[in-house]
PDB file of C-alpha atoms in Angstrom:
ATOM      1  CA  MET A   1     213.415 104.093 105.926  1.00 72.00           C
ATOM      2  CA  GLY A   2     210.415 105.701 105.970  1.00 76.00           C
ATOM      3  CA  TYR A   3     207.242 104.823 102.775  1.00 87.00           C
ATOM      4  CA  GLY A   4     208.636 107.529 100.768  1.00 90.00           C
ATOM      5  CA  ASP A   5     212.301 106.432 100.969  1.00 91.00           C
ATOM      6  CA  PHE A   6     210.865 103.425  99.484  1.00 91.00           C
ATOM      7  CA  LYS A   7     209.098 104.637  96.931  1.00 94.00           C
ATOM      8  CA  LEU A   8     212.319 107.084  96.366  1.00 94.00           C
ATOM      9  CA  LEU A   9     214.574 103.564  96.286  1.00 93.00           C
ATOM     10  CA  ALA A  10     212.302 101.979  93.601  1.00 94.00           C
ATOM     11  CA  ALA A  11     211.946 105.368  91.284  1.00 95.00           C
ATOM     12  CA  LEU A  12     215.836 105.347  91.608  1.00 95.00           C
ATOM     13  CA  GLY A  13     215.880 101.374  90.750  1.00 94.00           C
ATOM     14  CA  ALA A  14     213.507 102.086  87.662  1.00 95.00           C
ATOM     15  CA  TRP A  15     215.801 104.976  86.116  1.00 94.00           C
ATOM     16  CA  LEU A  16     219.064 103.453  86.747  1.00 92.00           C
ATOM     17  CA  GLY A  17     218.711  99.934  86.867  1.00 91.00           C
ATOM     18  CA  TRP A  18     218.488  96.812  89.627  1.00 90.00           C
ATOM     19  CA  GLN A  19     222.152  96.390  89.658  1.00 88.00           C
ATOM     20  CA  LEU A  20     223.073 100.155  90.767  1.00 91.00           C
ATOM     21  CA  LEU A  21     220.275  99.411  93.730  1.00 93.00           C
ATOM     22  CA  LEU A  22     223.055  98.058  96.063  1.00 92.00           C
ATOM     23  CA  PRO A  23     225.451 100.814  95.365  1.00 93.00           C
ATOM     24  CA  ILE A  24     223.004 103.871  95.583  1.00 94.00           C
ATOM     25  CA  VAL A  25     221.817 102.440  99.148  1.00 94.00           C
ATOM     26  CA  LEU A  26     225.699 101.272 100.531  1.00 94.00           C
ATOM     27  CA  VAL A  27     226.711 105.113  99.417  1.00 94.00           C
ATOM     28  CA  ALA A  28     223.692 106.606 100.649  1.00 95.00           C
ATOM     29  CA  ALA A  29     223.653 104.833 104.368  1.00 95.00           C
ATOM     30  CA  ALA A  30     227.667 105.673 104.580  1.00 96.00           C
ATOM     31  CA  VAL A  31     226.893 109.531 103.799  1.00 95.00           C
ATOM     32  CA  GLY A  32     223.918 109.391 106.130  1.00 93.00           C
ATOM     33  CA  ALA A  33     225.234 107.901 109.049  1.00 93.00           C
ATOM     34  CA  LEU A  34     228.413 110.003 108.657  1.00 95.00           C
ATOM     35  CA  VAL A  35     226.478 113.268 108.372  1.00 93.00           C
ATOM     36  CA  GLY A  36     223.633 112.080 110.683  1.00 90.00           C
ATOM     37  CA  VAL A  37     226.054 111.671 113.476  1.00 90.00           C
ATOM     38  CA  ILE A  38     228.459 114.615 113.120  1.00 92.00           C
ATOM     39  CA  GLN A  39     225.401 116.577 112.885  1.00 90.00           C
ATOM     40  CA  LEU A  40     223.584 115.162 115.906  1.00 89.00           C
ATOM     41  CA  ALA A  41     227.226 115.909 118.193  1.00 90.00           C
ATOM     42  CA  ILE A  42     227.371 119.123 116.732  1.00 92.00           C
ATOM     43  CA  GLN A  43     223.211 119.838 118.069  1.00 89.00           C
ATOM     44  CA  GLY A  44     223.744 118.187 121.218  1.00 87.00           C
ATOM     45  CA  ARG A  45     221.132 115.629 120.535  1.00 85.00           C
ATOM     46  CA  ASP A  46     220.852 112.399 121.816  1.00 85.00           C
ATOM     47  CA  ARG A  47     220.683 108.785 119.040  1.00 81.00           C
ATOM     48  CA  ALA A  48     216.873 108.477 119.181  1.00 85.00           C
ATOM     49  CA  THR A  49     216.388 111.724 116.819  1.00 84.00           C
ATOM     50  CA  PRO A  50     215.488 110.453 113.505  1.00 86.00           C
ATOM     51  CA  VAL A  51     217.491 111.639 110.701  1.00 85.00           C
ATOM     52  CA  ALA A  52     216.113 111.687 107.379  1.00 89.00           C
ATOM     53  CA  PHE A  53     217.588 109.335 104.584  1.00 92.00           C
ATOM     54  CA  GLY A  54     215.321 110.233 101.582  1.00 93.00           C
ATOM     55  CA  PRO A  55     218.182 113.444 100.985  1.00 94.00           C
ATOM     56  CA  TYR A  56     220.777 110.994 101.154  1.00 95.00           C
ATOM     57  CA  LEU A  57     218.961 108.452  98.945  1.00 95.00           C
ATOM     58  CA  ALA A  58     218.497 111.093  96.296  1.00 95.00           C
ATOM     59  CA  ALA A  59     222.178 112.000  96.169  1.00 95.00           C
ATOM     60  CA  SER A  60     223.658 108.570  95.706  1.00 96.00           C
ATOM     61  CA  GLY A  61     221.222 108.300  92.928  1.00 95.00           C
ATOM     62  CA  TRP A  62     222.537 111.529  91.655  1.00 96.00           C
ATOM     63  CA  LEU A  63     226.289 110.452  91.922  1.00 95.00           C
ATOM     64  CA  MET A  64     225.221 106.659  90.384  1.00 94.00           C
ATOM     65  CA  LEU A  65     223.206 108.239  87.277  1.00 95.00           C
ATOM     66  CA  MET A  66     226.803 109.984  86.409  1.00 95.00           C
ATOM     67  CA  PHE A  67     229.744 107.628  87.551  1.00 94.00           C
ATOM     68  CA  GLY A  68     227.409 104.092  89.209  1.00 91.00           C
ATOM     69  CA  HIS A  69     228.065 102.269  85.507  1.00 89.00           C
ATOM     70  CA  ASP A  70     232.184 103.148  85.465  1.00 92.00           C
ATOM     71  CA  VAL A  71     231.949 102.357  89.253  1.00 88.00           C
ATOM     72  CA  VAL A  72     230.600  98.441  89.095  1.00 87.00           C
ATOM     73  CA  ALA A  73     232.328  98.241  85.954  1.00 88.00           C
ATOM     74  CA  ASN A  74     236.025  98.928  87.610  1.00 89.00           C
ATOM     75  CA  TYR A  75     234.221  97.059  91.096  1.00 86.00           C
ATOM     76  CA  PHE A  76     234.269  93.848  88.872  1.00 85.00           C
ATOM     77  CA  SER A  77     237.413  94.437  86.479  1.00 88.00           C
ATOM     78  CA  PHE A  78     238.797  93.235  89.588  1.00 86.00           C
ATOM     79  CA  PHE A  79     237.507  89.905  89.095  1.00 87.00           C
ATOM     80  CA  THR A  80     238.372  89.109  85.537  1.00 84.00           C
ATOM     81  CA  VAL A  81     241.488  87.571  84.418  1.00 80.00           C
ATOM     82  CA  HIS A  82     243.771  90.192  81.890  1.00 73.00           C
ATOM     83  CA  PRO A  83     246.515  88.376  80.364  1.00 71.00           C
TER      84      PRO A  83
END
């Protein structure tokens, strides 16, 4: 992660709240790793090739803006007792 990635993550945390920072990073890392591995395999490059992380953070931030609070609420509902 570069300094721009930290700034983008800080801005997303300011806009969406600290509760959504972990889901943003997890989704961005999972999608970025999957797409990065496929992209490197298709282009025939080695693992030392840098992959930009900012676009995945931005896309994950947008997804969390649209669906994040529902995702977190559904996750926490697994741990509550329903009478």
